[in-house]
C-alpha cells in the first residue's frame, strides 16, 4: 500500500484504501441555502458508479447523529464513509473470524496491484479498477515472451491475486469488470505455458534434529525472549505447526482471544505413554468456522520434549490468561510475533552455518522426521492435521547418512537425560 498509515489492524490496508477512495469524492460544500440534489458520480476515481455524489451537506443535524456531531450535521461524504465502513467492518470481521488468513491474502493482492500501478507511473491511482487496469496487471505480473521483469509470478498466483482484487470490489459494493474475465483467461493460459518451461521452485527445506539442538543450545542461555523462541521452535517442530499459528499479530497490548493461542488453550493430560499436551489453535490456516484445531504433543525423555516446553511457558505466565508464547518484561506482557521469532531463529541458525531455513521448515521437518522413522502415514496426517494427500508436499526424503545421524542424536539425547 502506498504511503504510511497508523492503523495496525489486520484489515488496515483495505480500510485505508477505502478511505482514500471516499476522500477523493469529497469537496467544498455548496453555498448556504443551496438545495441538496443527489447526483450520480462519474465512473473512475471516487465513489463507484451508481453511488450518489457526496459533495453536499446535511441541511440539519439528524436525530441519529452522536452528541459530538456539529450542529449543521456531518458532510455526506463523512456520513457515507461512516455508514459504509460499518458494513465493511462487519463483513471483514466475519471473514477474519472464520478464516483469519483470508484477510491477509486479500491485503497482499491489493498491495501487489497498487504497487504495479505506482511502478507504471500512475501514482494517484485508487481502486476500483477498470478492465484495462486488470489486463495490464496480468500482462505485467505473468510470464510471457515479450516482457520480462523481476516481479513475474506464476499464473496460479495471479489467479489468487485476482480473487483478492474481486473481494475488494465486493467489500465496497463495486462492480468488478466482468468483461475482463474472458480475455484474462486467455492471458493466464498463455502465461501458464511459459511457466511450464521454467524450473520448479525449490522445495522448502526441513528443520532437522541437529538444527533444533543448535537452536536450543544457543537460545537457552539467553534472556526471556530467547527462551520463549526456543520453546516455540520445539513445539512447532514436534507439533508440525505453522509458526503463524503459534504467534501473535502484535508484540504488546491486548490480543484477540478468539484468534490467539492463550495459556488457557493448553491442556496437560496423562496418556498411556506419559503426559501429553493438547493445544487449541483458533487461527489455524485450514480451520473451519467455529471448529478450532488441536495440536497434540507427546512427552519425550530428552531436552527437546515439547511437553516440558509448554510447562515452561505456563510457569512463566504465572497463572495469568495471556499469550502462551510470550514473556513478562516488568509488568508488560510481550507477545512473540512471527517476524520476530523467524528473524531470530534464522540469525541463530546462520551463526551455526545453517542457512536457507524458513519458518515453515519446522512443519516440514517434523513431518519428514516421523516419515523417516517409519511412523504410519495415518498418524502423521492426524498429528499434522492433514485430511488429504497434501501431506506429501511436506515430506523430504532422508538419505541413509541423515537417517543414521538423526537416530544417533535421539539415542544420545535420551542417554543424557537418563544420566541427569
GROMACS .gro file of C-alpha atoms in nm:
model
  420
    1UNK     CA    1   0.000   0.000   0.000
    2UNK     CA    2   0.131   0.342  -0.085
    3UNK     CA    3   0.223   0.572   0.200
    4UNK     CA    4   0.217   0.515   0.575
    5UNK     CA    5  -0.099   0.488   0.777
    6UNK     CA    6  -0.124   0.445   1.155
    7UNK     CA    7  -0.390   0.174   1.161
    8UNK     CA    8  -0.227  -0.156   1.259
    9UNK     CA    9  -0.535  -0.380   1.248
   10UNK     CA   10  -0.520  -0.686   1.018
   11UNK     CA   11  -0.766  -0.527   0.778
   12UNK     CA   12  -0.600  -0.183   0.794
   13UNK     CA   13  -0.490  -0.179   0.431
   14UNK     CA   14  -0.842  -0.234   0.298
   15UNK     CA   15  -0.983   0.024   0.538
   16UNK     CA   16  -0.721   0.281   0.443
   17UNK     CA   17  -0.761   0.225   0.070
   18UNK     CA   18  -1.138   0.261   0.110
   19UNK     CA   19  -1.095   0.593   0.290
   20UNK     CA   20  -0.866   0.716   0.011
   21UNK     CA   21  -1.136   0.637  -0.243
   22UNK     CA   22  -1.408   0.813  -0.049
   23UNK     CA   23  -1.190   1.113   0.036
   24UNK     CA   24  -1.130   1.176  -0.333
   25UNK     CA   25  -1.505   1.222  -0.374
   26UNK     CA   26  -1.534   1.495  -0.113
   27UNK     CA   27  -1.516   1.864  -0.200
   28UNK     CA   28  -1.609   2.204  -0.053
   29UNK     CA   29  -1.973   2.237   0.045
   30UNK     CA   30  -2.209   2.448  -0.168
   31UNK     CA   31  -2.316   2.792  -0.059
   32UNK     CA   32  -2.567   2.811   0.223
   33UNK     CA   33  -2.924   2.781   0.113
   34UNK     CA   34  -2.843   2.560  -0.182
   35UNK     CA   35  -3.077   2.266  -0.207
   36UNK     CA   36  -2.949   1.913  -0.195
   37UNK     CA   37  -2.975   1.736  -0.530
   38UNK     CA   38  -2.843   1.380  -0.529
   39UNK     CA   39  -2.619   1.321  -0.826
   40UNK     CA   40  -2.455   1.018  -0.972
   41UNK     CA   41  -2.078   1.038  -0.967
   42UNK     CA   42  -1.897   0.964  -1.292
   43UNK     CA   43  -1.708   0.638  -1.327
   44UNK     CA   44  -1.342   0.634  -1.237
   45UNK     CA   45  -1.196   0.761  -0.913
   46UNK     CA   46  -1.401   0.838  -0.607
   47UNK     CA   47  -1.725   0.664  -0.535
   48UNK     CA   48  -1.809   0.385  -0.780
   49UNK     CA   49  -2.072   0.430  -1.047
   50UNK     CA   50  -2.425   0.426  -0.909
   51UNK     CA   51  -2.349   0.593  -0.575
   52UNK     CA   52  -2.471   0.946  -0.502
   53UNK     CA   53  -2.223   1.230  -0.517
   54UNK     CA   54  -2.121   1.302  -0.158
   55UNK     CA   55  -2.019   1.664  -0.201
   56UNK     CA   56  -2.338   1.802  -0.046
   57UNK     CA   57  -2.405   1.856   0.322
   58UNK     CA   58  -2.690   1.764   0.550
   59UNK     CA   59  -2.926   2.056   0.598
   60UNK     CA   60  -2.958   1.984   0.967
   61UNK     CA   61  -2.829   1.752   1.232
   62UNK     CA   62  -3.008   1.417   1.208
   63UNK     CA   63  -3.173   1.253   1.510
   64UNK     CA   64  -2.936   0.956   1.495
   65UNK     CA   65  -2.621   1.167   1.495
   66UNK     CA   66  -2.397   1.145   1.804
   67UNK     CA   67  -2.391   1.427   2.058
   68UNK     CA   68  -2.045   1.530   1.933
   69UNK     CA   69  -2.176   1.591   1.582
   70UNK     CA   70  -2.168   1.953   1.463
   71UNK     CA   71  -2.494   2.148   1.462
   72UNK     CA   72  -2.502   2.158   1.084
   73UNK     CA   73  -2.454   1.784   1.062
   74UNK     CA   74  -2.171   1.586   0.908
   75UNK     CA   75  -2.078   1.622   0.542
   76UNK     CA   76  -2.246   1.348   0.344
   77UNK     CA   77  -1.903   1.223   0.241
   78UNK     CA   78  -1.818   1.168   0.606
   79UNK     CA   79  -2.158   1.022   0.684
   80UNK     CA   80  -2.129   0.789   0.385
   81UNK     CA   81  -1.787   0.676   0.497
   82UNK     CA   82  -1.916   0.604   0.846
   83UNK     CA   83  -2.210   0.400   0.720
   84UNK     CA   84  -2.013   0.205   0.462
   85UNK     CA   85  -1.718   0.137   0.691
   86UNK     CA   86  -1.960  -0.011   0.945
   87UNK     CA   87  -2.093  -0.254   0.684
   88UNK     CA   88  -1.747  -0.334   0.553
   89UNK     CA   89  -1.616  -0.387   0.905
   90UNK     CA   90  -1.892  -0.641   0.972
   91UNK     CA   91  -1.811  -0.832   0.654
   92UNK     CA   92  -1.437  -0.823   0.720
   93UNK     CA   93  -1.486  -0.933   1.081
   94UNK     CA   94  -1.693  -1.229   0.964
   95UNK     CA   95  -1.424  -1.339   0.722
   96UNK     CA   96  -1.144  -1.274   0.970
   97UNK     CA   97  -1.314  -1.474   1.245
   98UNK     CA   98  -1.399  -1.765   1.018
   99UNK     CA   99  -1.088  -1.764   0.800
  100UNK     CA  100  -0.822  -1.546   0.968
  101UNK     CA  101  -0.562  -1.596   0.695
  102UNK     CA  102  -0.801  -1.489   0.417
  103UNK     CA  103  -0.792  -1.120   0.502
  104UNK     CA  104  -0.411  -1.112   0.488
  105UNK     CA  105  -0.417  -1.272   0.143
  106UNK     CA  106  -0.669  -1.016   0.022
  107UNK     CA  107  -0.444  -0.739   0.153
  108UNK     CA  108  -0.146  -0.889  -0.029
  109UNK     CA  109  -0.341  -0.884  -0.356
  110UNK     CA  110  -0.437  -0.519  -0.317
  111UNK     CA  111  -0.080  -0.424  -0.223
  112UNK     CA  112   0.058  -0.601  -0.531
  113UNK     CA  113  -0.193  -0.429  -0.757
  114UNK     CA  114  -0.126  -0.081  -0.614
  115UNK     CA  115   0.248  -0.145  -0.642
  116UNK     CA  116   0.203  -0.229  -1.010
  117UNK     CA  117   0.009   0.092  -1.074
  118UNK     CA  118   0.272   0.303  -0.899
  119UNK     CA  119   0.551   0.131  -1.089
  120UNK     CA  120   0.361   0.207  -1.408
  121UNK     CA  121   0.368   0.578  -1.326
  122UNK     CA  122   0.009   0.617  -1.206
  123UNK     CA  123   0.091   0.739  -0.856
  124UNK     CA  124  -0.257   0.883  -0.797
  125UNK     CA  125  -0.441   0.560  -0.875
  126UNK     CA  126  -0.709   0.443  -0.636
  127UNK     CA  127  -0.940   0.146  -0.668
  128UNK     CA  128  -1.185   0.042  -0.819
  129UNK     CA  129  -1.006  -0.096  -1.122
  130UNK     CA  130  -1.103  -0.093  -1.487
  131UNK     CA  131  -1.081  -0.380  -1.734
  132UNK     CA  132  -0.765  -0.230  -1.880
  133UNK     CA  133  -0.608  -0.200  -1.534
  134UNK     CA  134  -0.663  -0.568  -1.470
  135UNK     CA  135  -0.544  -0.678  -1.813
  136UNK     CA  136  -0.229  -0.467  -1.779
  137UNK     CA  137  -0.167  -0.615  -1.434
  138UNK     CA  138  -0.191  -0.971  -1.567
  139UNK     CA  139   0.045  -0.889  -1.853
  140UNK     CA  140   0.291  -0.722  -1.614
  141UNK     CA  141   0.283  -0.996  -1.348
  142UNK     CA  142   0.250  -1.303  -1.572
  143UNK     CA  143   0.537  -1.464  -1.757
  144UNK     CA  144   0.535  -1.407  -2.132
  145UNK     CA  145   0.770  -1.385  -2.430
  146UNK     CA  146   0.753  -1.007  -2.466
  147UNK     CA  147   0.809  -0.856  -2.123
  148UNK     CA  148   1.049  -0.963  -1.851
  149UNK     CA  149   1.094  -0.815  -1.504
  150UNK     CA  150   1.182  -0.931  -1.155
  151UNK     CA  151   0.820  -0.922  -1.040
  152UNK     CA  152   0.693  -1.211  -1.252
  153UNK     CA  153   0.481  -1.470  -1.075
  154UNK     CA  154   0.307  -1.788  -1.182
  155UNK     CA  155  -0.034  -1.794  -1.346
  156UNK     CA  156  -0.179  -1.972  -1.042
  157UNK     CA  157  -0.054  -1.692  -0.817
  158UNK     CA  158  -0.213  -1.432  -1.045
  159UNK     CA  159  -0.547  -1.611  -1.013
  160UNK     CA  160  -0.521  -1.584  -0.635
  161UNK     CA  161  -0.438  -1.213  -0.658
  162UNK     CA  162  -0.738  -1.156  -0.883
  163UNK     CA  163  -0.960  -1.324  -0.623
  164UNK     CA  164  -0.831  -1.073  -0.369
  165UNK     CA  165  -0.900  -0.780  -0.603
  166UNK     CA  166  -1.251  -0.913  -0.667
  167UNK     CA  167  -1.300  -0.933  -0.292
  168UNK     CA  168  -1.206  -0.566  -0.260
  169UNK     CA  169  -1.477  -0.474  -0.509
  170UNK     CA  170  -1.727  -0.694  -0.326
  171UNK     CA  171  -1.646  -0.531   0.007
  172UNK     CA  172  -1.707  -0.190  -0.143
  173UNK     CA  173  -2.025  -0.276  -0.334
  174UNK     CA  174  -1.846  -0.201  -0.659
  175UNK     CA  175  -1.889  -0.396  -0.980
  176UNK     CA  176  -1.582  -0.593  -1.079
  177UNK     CA  177  -1.523  -0.557  -1.455
  178UNK     CA  178  -1.656  -0.898  -1.554
  179UNK     CA  179  -1.587  -0.828  -1.920
  180UNK     CA  180  -1.221  -0.877  -1.839
  181UNK     CA  181  -1.262  -1.240  -1.734
  182UNK     CA  182  -1.260  -1.397  -2.081
  183UNK     CA  183  -0.960  -1.201  -2.202
  184UNK     CA  184  -0.776  -1.260  -1.877
  185UNK     CA  185  -0.837  -1.633  -1.905
  186UNK     CA  186  -0.650  -1.630  -2.237
  187UNK     CA  187  -0.365  -1.430  -2.084
  188UNK     CA  188  -0.336  -1.672  -1.794
  189UNK     CA  189  -0.336  -1.976  -2.023
  190UNK     CA  190  -0.052  -1.824  -2.224
  191UNK     CA  191   0.134  -1.740  -1.904
  192UNK     CA  192   0.089  -2.095  -1.774
  193UNK     CA  193   0.254  -2.233  -2.088
  194UNK     CA  194   0.559  -2.016  -2.023
  195UNK     CA  195   0.555  -2.124  -1.657
  196UNK     CA  196   0.584  -2.486  -1.771
  197UNK     CA  197   0.919  -2.411  -1.935
  198UNK     CA  198   1.070  -2.276  -1.613
  199UNK     CA  199   1.241  -2.492  -1.349
  200UNK     CA  200   1.034  -2.581  -1.046
  201UNK     CA  201   1.067  -2.363  -0.740
  202UNK     CA  202   1.293  -2.528  -0.479
  203UNK     CA  203   1.104  -2.702  -0.203
  204UNK     CA  204   1.113  -2.553   0.142
  205UNK     CA  205   1.393  -2.716   0.342
  206UNK     CA  206   1.331  -2.917   0.657
  207UNK     CA  207   1.449  -2.844   1.009
  208UNK     CA  208   1.637  -3.147   1.140
  209UNK     CA  209   1.730  -3.254   1.492
  210UNK     CA  210   2.079  -3.110   1.457
  211UNK     CA  211   1.927  -2.771   1.382
  212UNK     CA  212   1.692  -2.796   1.679
  213UNK     CA  213   1.978  -2.884   1.914
  214UNK     CA  214   2.182  -2.589   1.787
  215UNK     CA  215   1.888  -2.357   1.844
  216UNK     CA  216   1.831  -2.489   2.196
  217UNK     CA  217   2.197  -2.462   2.296
  218UNK     CA  218   2.223  -2.106   2.164
  219UNK     CA  219   1.888  -1.973   2.288
  220UNK     CA  220   1.863  -2.132   2.632
  221UNK     CA  221   2.141  -1.919   2.791
  222UNK     CA  222   1.973  -1.604   2.655
  223UNK     CA  223   1.705  -1.383   2.802
  224UNK     CA  224   1.332  -1.431   2.833
  225UNK     CA  225   1.270  -1.366   2.465
  226UNK     CA  226   1.523  -1.628   2.355
  227UNK     CA  227   1.379  -1.887   2.592
  228UNK     CA  228   1.029  -1.822   2.458
  229UNK     CA  229   1.155  -1.857   2.100
  230UNK     CA  230   1.334  -2.182   2.191
  231UNK     CA  231   1.013  -2.330   2.331
  232UNK     CA  232   0.823  -2.207   2.026
  233UNK     CA  233   1.069  -2.384   1.795
  234UNK     CA  234   1.044  -2.712   1.988
  235UNK     CA  235   0.663  -2.706   1.986
  236UNK     CA  236   0.642  -2.608   1.619
  237UNK     CA  237   0.873  -2.897   1.523
  238UNK     CA  238   0.707  -3.178   1.719
  239UNK     CA  239   0.358  -3.038   1.667
  240UNK     CA  240   0.417  -2.992   1.293
  241UNK     CA  241   0.269  -2.646   1.335
  242UNK     CA  242   0.291  -2.331   1.130
  243UNK     CA  243   0.480  -2.057   1.314
  244UNK     CA  244   0.196  -1.817   1.236
  245UNK     CA  245  -0.049  -2.039   1.426
  246UNK     CA  246   0.153  -2.011   1.746
  247UNK     CA  247   0.244  -1.643   1.732
  248UNK     CA  248   0.057  -1.314   1.755
  249UNK     CA  249  -0.026  -1.016   1.537
  250UNK     CA  250   0.138  -0.756   1.761
  251UNK     CA  251   0.420  -0.764   2.018
  252UNK     CA  252   0.240  -0.583   2.302
  253UNK     CA  253  -0.105  -0.487   2.418
  254UNK     CA  254  -0.429  -0.680   2.423
  255UNK     CA  255  -0.474  -0.972   2.186
  256UNK     CA  256  -0.790  -1.117   2.038
  257UNK     CA  257  -0.869  -1.422   2.247
  258UNK     CA  258  -1.085  -1.580   1.975
  259UNK     CA  259  -0.793  -1.573   1.731
  260UNK     CA  260  -0.493  -1.630   1.959
  261UNK     CA  261  -0.324  -1.918   2.136
  262UNK     CA  262  -0.359  -1.842   2.507
  263UNK     CA  263  -0.235  -2.011   2.820
  264UNK     CA  264  -0.591  -2.134   2.875
  265UNK     CA  265  -0.570  -2.313   2.541
  266UNK     CA  266  -0.307  -2.559   2.669
  267UNK     CA  267  -0.428  -2.874   2.847
  268UNK     CA  268  -0.191  -3.124   3.005
  269UNK     CA  269  -0.333  -3.475   3.034
  270UNK     CA  270  -0.196  -3.818   3.117
  271UNK     CA  271  -0.181  -4.085   2.849
  272UNK     CA  272  -0.076  -4.449   2.834
  273UNK     CA  273   0.276  -4.349   2.727
  274UNK     CA  274   0.319  -4.047   2.952
  275UNK     CA  275   0.198  -3.690   2.955
  276UNK     CA  276   0.067  -3.509   2.653
  277UNK     CA  277  -0.041  -3.153   2.580
  278UNK     CA  278  -0.340  -3.052   2.370
  279UNK     CA  279  -0.319  -2.702   2.225
  280UNK     CA  280  -0.638  -2.540   2.098
  281UNK     CA  281  -0.545  -2.338   1.789
  282UNK     CA  282  -0.812  -2.091   1.682
  283UNK     CA  283  -0.635  -1.918   1.395
  284UNK     CA  284  -0.525  -2.226   1.202
  285UNK     CA  285  -0.496  -2.170   0.829
  286UNK     CA  286  -0.721  -2.463   0.742
  287UNK     CA  287  -0.965  -2.435   1.033
  288UNK     CA  288  -1.338  -2.416   0.964
  289UNK     CA  289  -1.557  -2.153   1.133
  290UNK     CA  290  -1.646  -2.246   1.489
  291UNK     CA  291  -1.418  -2.552   1.489
  292UNK     CA  292  -1.071  -2.475   1.627
  293UNK     CA  293  -0.800  -2.728   1.556
  294UNK     CA  294  -0.595  -2.915   1.813
  295UNK     CA  295  -0.221  -2.979   1.820
  296UNK     CA  296  -0.124  -3.287   2.022
  297UNK     CA  297   0.224  -3.302   2.177
  298UNK     CA  298   0.358  -3.617   2.341
  299UNK     CA  299   0.626  -3.615   2.609
  300UNK     CA  300   0.982  -3.721   2.527
  301UNK     CA  301   1.262  -3.829   2.759
  302UNK     CA  302   1.513  -3.570   2.643
  303UNK     CA  303   1.585  -3.197   2.636
  304UNK     CA  304   1.368  -3.146   2.326
  305UNK     CA  305   1.047  -3.254   2.500
  306UNK     CA  306   0.757  -3.035   2.379
  307UNK     CA  307   0.554  -3.101   2.695
  308UNK     CA  308   0.832  -2.952   2.907
  309UNK     CA  309   0.843  -2.655   2.669
  310UNK     CA  310   0.473  -2.589   2.732
  311UNK     CA  311   0.519  -2.629   3.107
  312UNK     CA  312   0.795  -2.367   3.098
  313UNK     CA  313   0.562  -2.128   2.915
  314UNK     CA  314   0.281  -2.184   3.165
  315UNK     CA  315   0.516  -2.135   3.457
  316UNK     CA  316   0.644  -1.811   3.304
  317UNK     CA  317   0.287  -1.683   3.264
  318UNK     CA  318   0.233  -1.730   3.640
  319UNK     CA  319  -0.125  -1.850   3.604
  320UNK     CA  320  -0.247  -1.550   3.406
  321UNK     CA  321  -0.469  -1.573   3.100
  322UNK     CA  322  -0.235  -1.432   2.839
  323UNK     CA  323  -0.027  -1.529   2.536
  324UNK     CA  324   0.123  -1.876   2.566
  325UNK     CA  325   0.435  -1.783   2.373
  326UNK     CA  326   0.529  -1.459   2.537
  327UNK     CA  327   0.712  -1.324   2.840
  328UNK     CA  328   0.687  -1.052   3.100
  329UNK     CA  329   0.914  -0.751   3.083
  330UNK     CA  330   0.843  -0.593   3.418
  331UNK     CA  331   0.466  -0.550   3.427
  332UNK     CA  332   0.434  -0.555   3.049
  333UNK     CA  333   0.349  -0.873   2.860
  334UNK     CA  334   0.543  -0.920   2.539
  335UNK     CA  335   0.399  -1.147   2.268
  336UNK     CA  336   0.606  -1.329   2.008
  337UNK     CA  337   0.517  -1.225   1.654
  338UNK     CA  338   0.601  -1.438   1.354
  339UNK     CA  339   0.856  -1.191   1.217
  340UNK     CA  340   1.037  -1.154   1.550
  341UNK     CA  341   1.056  -1.530   1.603
  342UNK     CA  342   1.157  -1.624   1.248
  343UNK     CA  343   1.420  -1.350   1.220
  344UNK     CA  344   1.580  -1.453   1.548
  345UNK     CA  345   1.573  -1.823   1.457
  346UNK     CA  346   1.730  -1.758   1.117
  347UNK     CA  347   2.001  -1.541   1.273
  348UNK     CA  348   2.094  -1.813   1.523
  349UNK     CA  349   2.091  -2.084   1.256
  350UNK     CA  350   2.313  -1.879   1.025
  351UNK     CA  351   2.564  -1.839   1.308
  352UNK     CA  352   2.596  -2.218   1.303
  353UNK     CA  353   2.634  -2.239   0.927
  354UNK     CA  354   2.274  -2.342   0.865
  355UNK     CA  355   2.134  -2.110   0.601
  356UNK     CA  356   1.820  -2.111   0.390
  357UNK     CA  357   1.583  -2.242   0.657
  358UNK     CA  358   1.240  -2.081   0.684
  359UNK     CA  359   0.961  -2.053   0.936
  360UNK     CA  360   0.765  -2.323   0.753
  361UNK     CA  361   1.066  -2.555   0.781
  362UNK     CA  362   0.951  -2.668   1.127
  363UNK     CA  363   0.627  -2.814   0.991
  364UNK     CA  364   0.822  -2.976   0.708
  365UNK     CA  365   1.089  -3.104   0.946
  366UNK     CA  366   0.852  -3.262   1.195
  367UNK     CA  367   0.664  -3.450   0.923
  368UNK     CA  368   0.982  -3.560   0.745
  369UNK     CA  369   1.146  -3.700   1.060
  370UNK     CA  370   0.840  -3.902   1.152
  371UNK     CA  371   0.814  -4.037   0.800
  372UNK     CA  372   1.184  -4.132   0.801
  373UNK     CA  373   1.147  -4.311   1.135
  374UNK     CA  374   0.861  -4.521   0.999
  375UNK     CA  375   0.563  -4.352   1.164
  376UNK     CA  376   0.242  -4.462   0.987
  377UNK     CA  377   0.112  -4.209   0.737
  378UNK     CA  378  -0.232  -4.207   0.904
  379UNK     CA  379  -0.074  -4.099   1.232
  380UNK     CA  380   0.131  -3.828   1.060
  381UNK     CA  381  -0.184  -3.692   0.898
  382UNK     CA  382  -0.369  -3.683   1.229
  383UNK     CA  383  -0.086  -3.509   1.414
  384UNK     CA  384  -0.025  -3.268   1.127
  385UNK     CA  385  -0.399  -3.205   1.074
  386UNK     CA  386  -0.394  -3.315   0.711
  387UNK     CA  387  -0.710  -3.462   0.563
  388UNK     CA  388  -0.579  -3.544   0.216
  389UNK     CA  389  -0.263  -3.646   0.036
  390UNK     CA  390  -0.130  -3.291   0.063
  391UNK     CA  391   0.091  -3.420   0.345
  392UNK     CA  392   0.322  -3.542   0.069
  393UNK     CA  393   0.414  -3.181  -0.008
  394UNK     CA  394   0.579  -3.161   0.334
  395UNK     CA  395   0.781  -3.482   0.323
  396UNK     CA  396   1.154  -3.454   0.249
  397UNK     CA  397   1.334  -3.781   0.196
  398UNK     CA  398   1.615  -3.863   0.442
  399UNK     CA  399   1.922  -4.022   0.289
  400UNK     CA  400   2.093  -4.302   0.481
  401UNK     CA  401   2.351  -4.078   0.646
  402UNK     CA  402   2.091  -3.825   0.762
  403UNK     CA  403   1.868  -4.101   0.899
  404UNK     CA  404   2.155  -4.264   1.089
  405UNK     CA  405   2.262  -3.926   1.224
  406UNK     CA  406   1.910  -3.848   1.348
  407UNK     CA  407   1.874  -4.187   1.518
  408UNK     CA  408   2.211  -4.142   1.686
  409UNK     CA  409   2.112  -3.795   1.811
  410UNK     CA  410   1.791  -3.934   1.964
  411UNK     CA  411   1.983  -4.211   2.141
  412UNK     CA  412   2.241  -3.969   2.279
  413UNK     CA  413   1.976  -3.724   2.397
  414UNK     CA  414   1.786  -4.000   2.577
  415UNK     CA  415   2.106  -4.128   2.740
  416UNK     CA  416   2.199  -3.781   2.863
  417UNK     CA  417   1.850  -3.737   3.006
  418UNK     CA  418   1.870  -4.072   3.190
  419UNK     CA  419   2.206  -3.973   3.341
  420UNK     CA  420   2.058  -3.650   3.476
   0.00000   0.00000   0.00000
